[in-house]
């Protein structure tokens, strides 16, 4: 009814007075984002594993964000929010680039390596 503007302003005010959630999906997304920000503050990164028992739900949420991003169904404002905290969209590509950069640094320092 609210989305169709079928609620009276009195009803809206009463529901607002008890902190009624008008959009529980948006609320849940924002709560997960806050959890991710807290995780990053503590751990220095946003890469939460789905296998991490303490953060399993957050890891699953992150996986869903990556899937939605790949399918181009993730809203642009959410992409921007995640980008703003250094979110990694492709963890395998990121890991490859990190290792390549390490090899490059070794090469510059004159160190040898074998593959």
PDB file of C-alpha atoms in Angstrom:
ATOM      1  CA  UNK A   1       0.000   0.000   0.000  1.00  0.00           C
ATOM      2  CA  UNK A   2       2.830   2.387   0.818  1.00  0.00           C
ATOM      3  CA  UNK A   3       4.439   2.067  -2.609  1.00  0.00           C
ATOM      4  CA  UNK A   4       1.059   2.727  -4.211  1.00  0.00           C
ATOM      5  CA  UNK A   5       0.502   5.802  -1.990  1.00  0.00           C
ATOM      6  CA  UNK A   6      -2.587   4.101  -0.572  1.00  0.00           C
ATOM      7  CA  UNK A   7      -1.688   4.694   3.092  1.00  0.00           C
ATOM      8  CA  UNK A   8      -2.922   7.784   4.849  1.00  0.00           C
ATOM      9  CA  UNK A   9      -0.309  10.180   6.182  1.00  0.00           C
ATOM     10  CA  UNK A  10      -1.528   9.335   9.692  1.00  0.00           C
ATOM     11  CA  UNK A  11      -0.809   5.646   9.107  1.00  0.00           C
ATOM     12  CA  UNK A  12       2.603   6.453   7.658  1.00  0.00           C
ATOM     13  CA  UNK A  13       3.451   8.625  10.678  1.00  0.00           C
ATOM     14  CA  UNK A  14       2.340   5.910  13.098  1.00  0.00           C
ATOM     15  CA  UNK A  15       4.454   3.302  11.332  1.00  0.00           C
ATOM     16  CA  UNK A  16       7.410   5.680  11.203  1.00  0.00           C
ATOM     17  CA  UNK A  17       7.056   6.269  14.948  1.00  0.00           C
ATOM     18  CA  UNK A  18       7.772   2.575  15.608  1.00  0.00           C
ATOM     19  CA  UNK A  19      10.711   2.521  13.143  1.00  0.00           C
ATOM     20  CA  UNK A  20       8.817   0.412  10.621  1.00  0.00           C
ATOM     21  CA  UNK A  21      11.072  -0.892   7.827  1.00  0.00           C
ATOM     22  CA  UNK A  22       9.598   0.318   4.564  1.00  0.00           C
ATOM     23  CA  UNK A  23      12.119  -1.530   2.447  1.00  0.00           C
ATOM     24  CA  UNK A  24      13.506  -4.592   4.258  1.00  0.00           C
ATOM     25  CA  UNK A  25      15.614  -5.636   1.261  1.00  0.00           C
ATOM     26  CA  UNK A  26      17.366  -2.261   1.182  1.00  0.00           C
ATOM     27  CA  UNK A  27      17.807  -2.418   4.948  1.00  0.00           C
ATOM     28  CA  UNK A  28      19.362  -5.901   4.745  1.00  0.00           C
ATOM     29  CA  UNK A  29      21.769  -4.781   1.988  1.00  0.00           C
ATOM     30  CA  UNK A  30      22.851  -1.786   4.057  1.00  0.00           C
ATOM     31  CA  UNK A  31      23.354  -3.961   7.142  1.00  0.00           C
ATOM     32  CA  UNK A  32      25.570  -6.372   5.188  1.00  0.00           C
ATOM     33  CA  UNK A  33      27.519  -3.444   3.776  1.00  0.00           C
ATOM     34  CA  UNK A  34      28.102  -2.130   7.314  1.00  0.00           C
ATOM     35  CA  UNK A  35      29.308  -5.595   8.343  1.00  0.00           C
ATOM     36  CA  UNK A  36      31.690  -5.632   5.377  1.00  0.00           C
ATOM     37  CA  UNK A  37      33.050  -2.201   6.333  1.00  0.00           C
ATOM     38  CA  UNK A  38      33.647  -3.448   9.884  1.00  0.00           C
ATOM     39  CA  UNK A  39      35.342  -6.592   8.538  1.00  0.00           C
ATOM     40  CA  UNK A  40      37.610  -4.470   6.350  1.00  0.00           C
ATOM     41  CA  UNK A  41      38.481  -2.155   9.236  1.00  0.00           C
ATOM     42  CA  UNK A  42      39.515  -5.169  11.300  1.00  0.00           C
ATOM     43  CA  UNK A  43      41.217  -7.274   8.579  1.00  0.00           C
ATOM     44  CA  UNK A  44      42.414  -4.735   6.005  1.00  0.00           C
ATOM     45  CA  UNK A  45      40.557  -6.334   3.090  1.00  0.00           C
ATOM     46  CA  UNK A  46      37.046  -7.177   1.864  1.00  0.00           C
ATOM     47  CA  UNK A  47      37.644 -10.758   0.759  1.00  0.00           C
ATOM     48  CA  UNK A  48      35.466 -12.794   3.125  1.00  0.00           C
ATOM     49  CA  UNK A  49      35.387 -16.515   2.457  1.00  0.00           C
ATOM     50  CA  UNK A  50      32.092 -18.381   2.386  1.00  0.00           C
ATOM     51  CA  UNK A  51      33.953 -21.071   4.340  1.00  0.00           C
ATOM     52  CA  UNK A  52      34.753 -18.718   7.225  1.00  0.00           C
ATOM     53  CA  UNK A  53      32.420 -20.001   9.954  1.00  0.00           C
ATOM     54  CA  UNK A  54      32.414 -16.677  11.810  1.00  0.00           C
ATOM     55  CA  UNK A  55      31.478 -14.712   8.683  1.00  0.00           C
ATOM     56  CA  UNK A  56      29.647 -17.296   6.596  1.00  0.00           C
ATOM     57  CA  UNK A  57      26.590 -15.108   5.912  1.00  0.00           C
ATOM     58  CA  UNK A  58      28.779 -12.163   4.956  1.00  0.00           C
ATOM     59  CA  UNK A  59      30.833 -14.391   2.648  1.00  0.00           C
ATOM     60  CA  UNK A  60      27.662 -15.610   0.959  1.00  0.00           C
ATOM     61  CA  UNK A  61      26.426 -12.041   0.593  1.00  0.00           C
ATOM     62  CA  UNK A  62      29.734 -11.054  -1.040  1.00  0.00           C
ATOM     63  CA  UNK A  63      29.467 -13.978  -3.434  1.00  0.00           C
ATOM     64  CA  UNK A  64      25.969 -12.840  -4.371  1.00  0.00           C
ATOM     65  CA  UNK A  65      27.206  -9.272  -4.989  1.00  0.00           C
ATOM     66  CA  UNK A  66      29.922 -10.588  -7.313  1.00  0.00           C
ATOM     67  CA  UNK A  67      27.428 -12.775  -9.173  1.00  0.00           C
ATOM     68  CA  UNK A  68      24.984  -9.882  -9.528  1.00  0.00           C
ATOM     69  CA  UNK A  69      27.802  -7.661 -10.776  1.00  0.00           C
ATOM     70  CA  UNK A  70      28.828 -10.217 -13.417  1.00  0.00           C
ATOM     71  CA  UNK A  71      25.203 -10.566 -14.534  1.00  0.00           C
ATOM     72  CA  UNK A  72      24.931  -6.755 -14.643  1.00  0.00           C
ATOM     73  CA  UNK A  73      21.982  -6.826 -12.229  1.00  0.00           C
ATOM     74  CA  UNK A  74      23.675  -4.984  -9.360  1.00  0.00           C
ATOM     75  CA  UNK A  75      22.517  -1.382  -9.024  1.00  0.00           C
ATOM     76  CA  UNK A  76      25.100   1.257  -9.889  1.00  0.00           C
ATOM     77  CA  UNK A  77      24.829   2.974  -6.490  1.00  0.00           C
ATOM     78  CA  UNK A  78      25.687  -0.313  -4.798  1.00  0.00           C
ATOM     79  CA  UNK A  79      28.632  -0.844  -7.155  1.00  0.00           C
ATOM     80  CA  UNK A  80      29.878   2.627  -6.216  1.00  0.00           C
ATOM     81  CA  UNK A  81      29.481   1.903  -2.499  1.00  0.00           C
ATOM     82  CA  UNK A  82      31.452  -1.323  -2.797  1.00  0.00           C
ATOM     83  CA  UNK A  83      34.111   0.321  -4.976  1.00  0.00           C
ATOM     84  CA  UNK A  84      34.493   3.089  -2.392  1.00  0.00           C
ATOM     85  CA  UNK A  85      35.832   0.585   0.162  1.00  0.00           C
ATOM     86  CA  UNK A  86      38.161  -1.225  -2.253  1.00  0.00           C
ATOM     87  CA  UNK A  87      35.913  -4.193  -2.986  1.00  0.00           C
ATOM     88  CA  UNK A  88      37.528  -6.797  -5.275  1.00  0.00           C
ATOM     89  CA  UNK A  89      35.099  -7.979  -7.954  1.00  0.00           C
ATOM     90  CA  UNK A  90      37.226 -10.857  -9.270  1.00  0.00           C
ATOM     91  CA  UNK A  91      39.308 -12.388  -6.495  1.00  0.00           C
ATOM     92  CA  UNK A  92      41.122 -14.833  -8.804  1.00  0.00           C
ATOM     93  CA  UNK A  93      42.172 -12.073 -11.190  1.00  0.00           C
ATOM     94  CA  UNK A  94      43.224  -9.940  -8.235  1.00  0.00           C
ATOM     95  CA  UNK A  95      45.353 -12.770  -6.797  1.00  0.00           C
ATOM     96  CA  UNK A  96      47.005 -13.349 -10.191  1.00  0.00           C
ATOM     97  CA  UNK A  97      47.847  -9.653 -10.498  1.00  0.00           C
ATOM     98  CA  UNK A  98      49.254  -9.583  -6.957  1.00  0.00           C
ATOM     99  CA  UNK A  99      51.545 -12.536  -7.677  1.00  0.00           C
ATOM    100  CA  UNK A 100      52.605 -11.072 -11.013  1.00  0.00           C
ATOM    101  CA  UNK A 101      53.497  -7.804  -9.285  1.00  0.00           C
ATOM    102  CA  UNK A 102      55.576  -9.743  -6.748  1.00  0.00           C
ATOM    103  CA  UNK A 103      57.442 -11.503  -9.559  1.00  0.00           C
ATOM    104  CA  UNK A 104      58.019  -8.191 -11.306  1.00  0.00           C
ATOM    105  CA  UNK A 105      59.424  -6.700  -8.093  1.00  0.00           C
ATOM    106  CA  UNK A 106      61.746  -9.694  -7.695  1.00  0.00           C
ATOM    107  CA  UNK A 107      62.930  -9.272 -11.273  1.00  0.00           C
ATOM    108  CA  UNK A 108      63.638  -5.585 -10.733  1.00  0.00           C
ATOM    109  CA  UNK A 109      65.643  -6.458  -7.612  1.00  0.00           C
ATOM    110  CA  UNK A 110      67.673  -8.933  -9.664  1.00  0.00           C
ATOM    111  CA  UNK A 111      66.365 -12.012  -7.896  1.00  0.00           C
ATOM    112  CA  UNK A 112      65.911 -15.237  -9.815  1.00  0.00           C
ATOM    113  CA  UNK A 113      62.836 -17.387  -9.803  1.00  0.00           C
ATOM    114  CA  UNK A 114      61.625 -20.553 -11.414  1.00  0.00           C
ATOM    115  CA  UNK A 115      58.152 -21.537 -12.454  1.00  0.00           C
TER     116      UNK A 115
END
